[in-house]
Amino acid sequence: MATDKMKDLNLKETITRTELAEVEGVPLTKPLTITWDQVKKFKARPDDVLIATYAKAGTTWTQEIVDMIQQNGDTEKCRRETTYKRHPFLEWFFPEPPSLRVELANAMPSPRTLKTHLPVQLLPPSFWEQNCKSTAVMATVFQKQLRNSQALVMGESLVPHALRTLRAFLAAADVTSFSVLWGSWHDHVKGWWKAKDKHRILYLFYEDMKQNPKQEIQKIAKFLEKDLSQEVLNKIAHNTSFEVMKENPMANYTKDFQGIMDHSISPFMRKGAVADWKNYFTVAQNEKFDEDYKKKMSDTSLVFRMEL
Ligand code: A3P
């Protein structure tokens, strides 16, 4: 997207902005690129679970499901801390610098669940070397799509929630030429898709999770080698529903990044719906998007559903 168009978006003046810089051609935050070596040398442990997603793909939802499975459906245990603090976000830079984040993860007792938005080629190699018991849970969503359109803004502001209106943003955006933090969505999802043939990766789709949450929760439990009773499964499905998570302060990001995420403008738990792009894309944007999507996804067997 042309960054000059961003100026039309009336973004709040108070938001934190950071410069971007590249690692192997992928745009990341400058603070991260400066301490990249430390992240690259991150020592994974064999029993780590890594939740690897593209931004806005349903990461937090997957994190909650994974935690509830690990805590055998005990909601009190899952509310011990916010999502952000329960699962270190490897390459994040705020409010602590990435170096401190790595130290925090190092100090965490096993078994750890970690989060990353890194494209597969930038993942610290120790995750592969350790052949982590559950290397990665991949939740990827694409709805043409609002979720991505929000992520897109992150390259500029890092705070998608600072948008006054998504509609205004989309009106200004070129829906196909995104320059985004963590790089191209297409490359990201294709990269992890390919990696699953060689590594222990469970690849999940947001649309499947919406369509049949219990089935997908069972899939994740099996991957984590956990048996769930019907009662626990029901409890997890209930507590990880959009409606319940939206009201859960330990999962809805109202306790983290205060003063940066403005939930009155756009709550983190915004809609949680498939195909919301239909409410925002114009016919012309949609056509342009489809054409570009077809081209960029022509070399993969990966197929996304744009609606249910
Ligand atoms: P929307 O903005 O479309 O509502 P991430 O955690 O990767 O940043 O993804 C955030 C998106 O996941 C938001 O999408 C949020 O509403 C959605 N989400 C979070 N928890 C969810 C749940 N339990 N069910 C459905 N969607 C959920």
Short mmCIF file of C-alpha atoms and ligand atoms in Angstrom, two decimals:
data_model
loop_
_atom_site.label_atom_id
_atom_site.label_comp_id
_atom_site.label_asym_id
_atom_site.label_seq_id
_atom_site.Cartn_x
_atom_site.Cartn_y
_atom_site.Cartn_z
CA MET A 1 0.00 0.00 0.00
CA ALA A 2 1.19 3.48 -0.70
CA THR A 3 2.18 4.87 2.66
CA ASP A 4 1.22 8.40 1.65
CA LYS A 5 -2.38 7.21 1.67
CA MET A 6 -2.01 6.34 5.32
CA LYS A 7 -1.97 10.03 6.08
CA ASP A 8 -5.63 10.22 5.15
CA LEU A 9 -6.63 7.78 7.78
CA ASN A 10 -6.88 10.03 10.78
CA LEU A 11 -4.89 7.71 12.98
CA LYS A 12 -4.58 8.86 16.54
CA GLU A 13 -1.52 10.97 17.16
CA THR A 14 -0.79 9.31 20.47
CA ILE A 15 -0.08 5.80 19.20
CA THR A 16 3.36 4.29 19.40
CA ARG A 17 5.06 3.97 16.08
CA THR A 18 8.22 2.17 15.32
CA GLU A 19 10.42 2.07 12.31
CA LEU A 20 10.59 -1.08 10.26
CA ALA A 21 13.74 -2.75 9.01
CA GLU A 22 14.26 -5.99 7.11
CA VAL A 23 15.68 -9.37 8.04
CA GLU A 24 16.22 -11.55 4.97
CA GLY A 25 13.81 -9.33 3.10
CA VAL A 26 11.03 -9.57 5.68
CA PRO A 27 9.89 -6.32 7.32
CA LEU A 28 10.19 -6.53 11.09
CA THR A 29 10.34 -3.86 13.77
CA LYS A 30 13.65 -2.06 14.05
CA PRO A 31 14.13 -2.94 17.75
CA LEU A 32 13.83 -6.58 16.76
CA THR A 33 16.22 -6.39 13.85
CA ILE A 34 18.82 -4.80 16.12
CA THR A 35 18.67 -7.71 18.55
CA TRP A 36 17.82 -10.30 15.92
CA ASP A 37 20.78 -12.51 16.84
CA GLN A 38 19.34 -13.10 20.27
CA VAL A 39 15.99 -14.19 18.87
CA LYS A 40 17.68 -16.34 16.24
CA LYS A 41 19.65 -18.11 18.98
CA PHE A 42 16.55 -18.71 21.08
CA LYS A 43 16.79 -22.13 22.71
CA ALA A 44 13.64 -24.11 22.20
CA ARG A 45 12.99 -27.06 24.50
CA PRO A 46 11.70 -30.42 23.30
CA ASP A 47 8.38 -29.99 25.10
CA ASP A 48 7.68 -26.45 23.85
CA VAL A 49 4.49 -25.82 21.94
CA LEU A 50 4.74 -23.03 19.42
CA ILE A 51 1.68 -21.24 18.11
CA ALA A 52 2.77 -19.83 14.77
CA THR A 53 0.31 -17.64 12.91
CA TYR A 54 0.02 -14.70 10.64
CA ALA A 55 -1.17 -11.63 12.56
CA LYS A 56 -4.94 -11.45 13.08
CA ALA A 57 -5.35 -15.07 12.08
CA GLY A 58 -6.97 -16.25 15.30
CA THR A 59 -3.79 -16.57 17.36
CA THR A 60 -5.37 -15.58 20.66
CA TRP A 61 -8.21 -18.01 20.12
CA THR A 62 -5.78 -20.84 19.45
CA GLN A 63 -3.73 -19.84 22.50
CA GLU A 64 -6.81 -20.05 24.71
CA ILE A 65 -7.76 -23.45 23.32
CA VAL A 66 -4.24 -24.80 23.78
CA ASP A 67 -4.04 -23.47 27.33
CA MET A 68 -7.45 -24.89 28.24
CA ILE A 69 -6.42 -28.28 26.89
CA GLN A 70 -3.18 -28.14 28.83
CA GLN A 71 -5.03 -27.14 32.01
CA ASN A 72 -7.62 -29.87 31.42
CA GLY A 73 -10.43 -27.33 31.15
CA ASP A 74 -9.66 -25.55 34.43
CA THR A 75 -10.80 -21.97 33.81
CA GLU A 76 -9.25 -20.64 37.02
CA LYS A 77 -5.81 -21.87 35.96
CA CYS A 78 -6.26 -20.33 32.52
CA ARG A 79 -7.10 -17.00 34.14
CA ARG A 80 -3.78 -16.99 36.06
CA GLU A 81 -2.49 -14.29 33.70
CA THR A 82 -3.35 -12.53 30.47
CA THR A 83 -2.78 -14.36 27.19
CA TYR A 84 0.12 -12.03 26.51
CA LYS A 85 1.86 -13.03 29.74
CA ARG A 86 0.98 -16.73 29.67
CA HIS A 87 2.59 -17.33 26.29
CA PRO A 88 5.75 -15.37 25.45
CA PHE A 89 5.52 -13.70 22.05
CA LEU A 90 9.04 -14.36 20.84
CA GLU A 91 9.73 -11.44 18.56
CA TRP A 92 7.48 -8.77 20.09
CA PHE A 93 9.12 -5.55 21.12
CA PHE A 94 6.73 -3.68 23.40
CA PRO A 95 6.66 -2.74 26.29
CA GLU A 96 9.76 -4.86 26.89
CA PRO A 97 12.45 -4.98 24.21
CA PRO A 98 12.76 -8.30 22.33
CA SER A 99 15.93 -9.18 24.25
CA LEU A 100 14.07 -9.09 27.56
CA ARG A 101 11.24 -11.10 26.04
CA VAL A 102 13.69 -13.87 25.20
CA GLU A 103 15.01 -13.72 28.77
CA LEU A 104 11.48 -13.98 30.13
CA ALA A 105 10.84 -17.02 27.98
CA ASN A 106 14.15 -18.55 29.10
CA ALA A 107 13.16 -18.11 32.73
CA MET A 108 9.79 -19.76 32.21
CA PRO A 109 9.40 -23.31 33.53
CA SER A 110 8.52 -26.10 31.11
CA PRO A 111 6.25 -26.95 29.48
CA ARG A 112 6.06 -23.63 27.70
CA THR A 113 3.67 -22.42 25.03
CA LEU A 114 5.16 -19.73 22.82
CA LYS A 115 3.76 -17.49 20.16
CA THR A 116 5.28 -16.18 16.96
CA HIS A 117 4.19 -14.47 13.76
CA LEU A 118 7.53 -15.14 12.08
CA PRO A 119 7.54 -16.64 8.60
CA VAL A 120 8.84 -20.17 8.64
CA GLN A 121 12.27 -19.33 7.24
CA LEU A 122 12.97 -16.94 10.12
CA LEU A 123 12.02 -19.31 12.91
CA PRO A 124 14.89 -19.83 15.37
CA PRO A 125 16.52 -23.08 14.16
CA SER A 126 16.43 -24.69 17.60
CA PHE A 127 12.70 -25.35 17.15
CA TRP A 128 13.57 -27.69 14.30
CA GLU A 129 16.69 -29.08 15.96
CA GLN A 130 14.78 -29.99 19.11
CA ASN A 131 12.02 -31.56 17.05
CA CYS A 132 9.78 -30.09 19.71
CA LYS A 133 7.18 -32.53 20.88
CA SER A 134 4.59 -30.27 19.31
CA THR A 135 6.51 -28.01 17.07
CA ALA A 136 3.81 -25.66 15.98
CA VAL A 137 0.13 -25.20 15.96
CA MET A 138 -0.72 -23.22 12.89
CA ALA A 139 -3.89 -21.23 12.80
CA THR A 140 -4.23 -19.31 9.65
CA VAL A 141 -7.16 -17.40 8.44
CA PHE A 142 -7.80 -15.42 5.38
CA GLN A 143 -11.03 -13.69 4.66
CA LYS A 144 -9.78 -11.59 1.78
CA GLN A 145 -9.94 -9.80 4.37
CA LEU A 146 -10.61 -7.53 7.16
CA ARG A 147 -8.37 -9.36 9.51
CA ASN A 148 -5.51 -8.86 7.11
CA SER A 149 -6.46 -5.33 6.38
CA GLN A 150 -6.06 -4.62 10.04
CA ALA A 151 -2.74 -6.39 10.09
CA LEU A 152 -1.69 -4.34 7.15
CA VAL A 153 -1.90 -1.18 9.17
CA MET A 154 0.49 -2.64 11.64
CA GLY A 155 3.35 -1.95 9.30
CA GLU A 156 2.69 1.69 9.80
CA SER A 157 1.36 2.01 13.28
CA LEU A 158 1.70 -1.43 14.85
CA VAL A 159 -1.66 -0.81 16.40
CA PRO A 160 -4.50 -1.92 14.17
CA HIS A 161 -6.95 -0.90 16.85
CA ALA A 162 -5.95 2.71 16.46
CA LEU A 163 -7.89 2.94 13.25
CA ARG A 164 -10.80 5.29 13.43
CA THR A 165 -12.75 3.26 10.95
CA LEU A 166 -11.75 0.23 9.00
CA ARG A 167 -13.95 1.38 6.22
CA ALA A 168 -11.94 4.57 5.83
CA PHE A 169 -8.80 2.52 5.76
CA LEU A 170 -10.05 0.12 3.15
CA ALA A 171 -11.27 2.94 1.00
CA ALA A 172 -7.75 4.29 0.93
CA ALA A 173 -5.98 0.97 0.69
CA ASP A 174 -4.82 -0.82 -2.35
CA VAL A 175 -6.08 -4.27 -1.47
CA THR A 176 -3.33 -6.15 -3.18
CA SER A 177 -0.05 -4.39 -2.61
CA PHE A 178 0.36 -4.64 1.12
CA SER A 179 3.69 -3.96 2.72
CA VAL A 180 3.21 -5.49 6.08
CA LEU A 181 5.04 -6.24 9.27
CA TRP A 182 6.09 -9.92 9.18
CA GLY A 183 6.00 -9.88 5.41
CA SER A 184 3.67 -11.19 2.76
CA TRP A 185 0.64 -13.14 3.94
CA HIS A 186 0.85 -15.40 0.89
CA ASP A 187 4.47 -16.32 1.54
CA HIS A 188 3.79 -16.85 5.22
CA VAL A 189 0.91 -19.31 4.81
CA LYS A 190 2.58 -21.14 1.92
CA GLY A 191 5.84 -21.42 3.84
CA TRP A 192 4.25 -23.02 6.90
CA TRP A 193 2.09 -25.23 4.68
CA LYS A 194 5.17 -26.67 3.04
CA ALA A 195 7.00 -27.05 6.36
CA LYS A 196 4.26 -29.30 7.72
CA ASP A 197 5.40 -32.07 5.36
CA LYS A 198 8.74 -32.23 7.16
CA HIS A 199 7.99 -31.17 10.72
CA ARG A 200 5.47 -31.77 13.45
CA ILE A 201 3.00 -29.08 12.53
CA LEU A 202 -0.75 -29.03 12.88
CA TYR A 203 -2.16 -26.63 10.33
CA LEU A 204 -5.50 -25.17 11.33
CA PHE A 205 -7.96 -22.94 9.54
CA TYR A 206 -10.02 -20.27 11.22
CA GLU A 207 -13.01 -21.17 9.07
CA ASP A 208 -12.90 -24.80 10.28
CA MET A 209 -12.62 -23.63 13.88
CA LYS A 210 -15.71 -21.48 13.41
CA GLN A 211 -17.63 -24.19 11.61
CA ASN A 212 -16.91 -27.03 13.97
CA PRO A 213 -15.12 -25.85 17.10
CA LYS A 214 -15.35 -29.14 19.00
CA GLN A 215 -13.87 -31.10 16.13
CA GLU A 216 -10.95 -28.67 15.87
CA ILE A 217 -10.41 -28.64 19.64
CA GLN A 218 -10.23 -32.45 19.53
CA LYS A 219 -7.74 -32.21 16.68
CA ILE A 220 -5.51 -29.91 18.73
CA ALA A 221 -5.85 -32.14 21.81
CA LYS A 222 -4.81 -35.18 19.79
CA PHE A 223 -1.84 -33.29 18.42
CA LEU A 224 -0.84 -32.37 21.98
CA GLU A 225 -1.37 -36.00 23.00
CA LYS A 226 -4.11 -35.17 25.50
CA ASP A 227 -7.35 -37.05 26.02
CA LEU A 228 -10.39 -34.93 26.69
CA SER A 229 -13.54 -36.21 28.34
CA GLN A 230 -16.80 -35.07 26.77
CA GLU A 231 -17.37 -32.84 29.79
CA VAL A 232 -13.99 -31.12 29.43
CA LEU A 233 -14.44 -30.79 25.69
CA ASN A 234 -17.79 -29.06 26.21
CA LYS A 235 -16.24 -26.78 28.81
CA ILE A 236 -13.39 -25.81 26.50
CA ALA A 237 -15.73 -25.17 23.58
CA HIS A 238 -17.89 -22.94 25.76
CA ASN A 239 -15.05 -20.97 27.32
CA THR A 240 -13.24 -20.42 24.04
CA SER A 241 -16.31 -19.23 22.18
CA PHE A 242 -16.12 -15.69 20.86
CA GLU A 243 -18.87 -14.52 23.21
CA VAL A 244 -17.16 -15.81 26.35
CA MET A 245 -13.63 -14.80 25.35
CA LYS A 246 -14.85 -11.31 24.48
CA GLU A 247 -15.89 -10.85 28.11
CA ASN A 248 -12.79 -12.53 29.56
CA PRO A 249 -10.32 -9.81 30.62
CA MET A 250 -7.52 -12.39 30.62
CA ALA A 251 -8.12 -13.13 26.93
CA ASN A 252 -9.54 -9.96 25.39
CA TYR A 253 -6.46 -7.73 25.64
CA THR A 254 -8.17 -5.11 27.80
CA LYS A 255 -5.47 -5.54 30.44
CA ASP A 256 -2.45 -5.30 28.15
CA PHE A 257 -1.18 -2.45 25.99
CA GLN A 258 -3.43 -0.01 27.79
CA GLY A 259 -3.31 3.42 26.21
CA ILE A 260 -2.30 1.88 22.91
CA MET A 261 -5.12 -0.42 22.02
CA ASP A 262 -8.26 1.67 22.05
CA HIS A 263 -11.07 -0.82 22.43
CA SER A 264 -13.67 1.91 22.09
CA ILE A 265 -12.52 2.42 18.49
CA SER A 266 -12.05 -1.23 17.63
CA PRO A 267 -12.15 -3.91 20.32
CA PHE A 268 -9.54 -6.62 19.96
CA MET A 269 -12.39 -9.12 20.01
CA ARG A 270 -14.06 -7.31 17.17
CA LYS A 271 -16.52 -9.61 15.37
CA GLY A 272 -14.99 -13.06 15.23
CA ALA A 273 -16.89 -13.83 12.04
CA VAL A 274 -16.04 -15.43 8.72
CA ALA A 275 -16.45 -13.42 5.51
CA ASP A 276 -16.76 -10.02 7.15
CA TRP A 277 -14.82 -8.73 4.16
CA LYS A 278 -18.18 -8.64 2.38
CA ASN A 279 -19.14 -5.68 4.55
CA TYR A 280 -16.08 -3.70 3.54
CA PHE A 281 -14.81 -4.61 0.10
CA THR A 282 -16.20 -2.85 -2.90
CA VAL A 283 -16.92 -5.00 -5.98
CA ALA A 284 -13.84 -3.54 -7.67
CA GLN A 285 -11.61 -4.24 -4.66
CA ASN A 286 -12.95 -7.77 -4.50
CA GLU A 287 -12.23 -8.46 -8.16
CA LYS A 288 -8.75 -7.05 -7.89
CA PHE A 289 -8.12 -9.05 -4.79
CA ASP A 290 -9.29 -12.31 -6.35
CA GLU A 291 -7.10 -11.85 -9.37
CA ASP A 292 -4.04 -11.17 -7.23
CA TYR A 293 -4.86 -14.06 -4.89
CA LYS A 294 -5.14 -16.48 -7.79
CA LYS A 295 -1.76 -15.45 -9.10
CA LYS A 296 0.07 -15.60 -5.79
CA MET A 297 -1.49 -18.88 -4.69
CA SER A 298 -1.08 -20.67 -8.02
CA ASP A 299 2.01 -22.58 -6.84
CA THR A 300 0.54 -24.22 -3.75
CA SER A 301 -1.96 -26.96 -2.88
CA LEU A 302 -3.13 -24.80 0.02
CA VAL A 303 -6.77 -23.75 -0.30
CA PHE A 304 -8.58 -21.21 1.84
CA ARG A 305 -12.30 -20.86 2.13
CA MET A 306 -13.40 -17.26 1.79
CA GLU A 307 -16.81 -17.95 3.28
CA LEU A 308 -18.68 -20.79 4.92
P1 A3P B 1 -11.88 -10.00 14.09
O1 A3P B 1 -11.10 -8.71 14.18
O2 A3P B 1 -12.24 -10.36 12.68
O3 A3P B 1 -13.06 -10.04 15.02
P2 A3P B 1 -5.25 -12.64 16.47
O4 A3P B 1 -5.46 -13.19 17.84
O5 A3P B 1 -4.43 -13.50 15.59
O6 A3P B 1 -4.78 -11.22 16.51
O7 A3P B 1 -6.69 -12.62 15.77
C1 A3P B 1 -7.70 -11.73 16.21
C2 A3P B 1 -8.99 -12.12 15.52
O8 A3P B 1 -9.44 -13.37 16.06
C3 A3P B 1 -10.11 -11.11 15.77
O9 A3P B 1 -10.89 -11.14 14.57
C4 A3P B 1 -10.84 -11.75 16.93
O10 A3P B 1 -12.17 -11.31 17.09
C5 A3P B 1 -10.78 -13.22 16.51
N1 A3P B 1 -11.04 -14.12 17.65
C6 A3P B 1 -10.46 -14.13 18.86
N2 A3P B 1 -11.02 -15.04 19.64
C7 A3P B 1 -12.00 -15.63 18.91
C8 A3P B 1 -12.94 -16.67 19.18
N3 A3P B 1 -13.01 -17.27 20.36
N4 A3P B 1 -13.78 -17.03 18.19
C9 A3P B 1 -13.72 -16.42 16.98
N5 A3P B 1 -12.86 -15.43 16.66
C10 A3P B 1 -12.00 -15.04 17.63
#
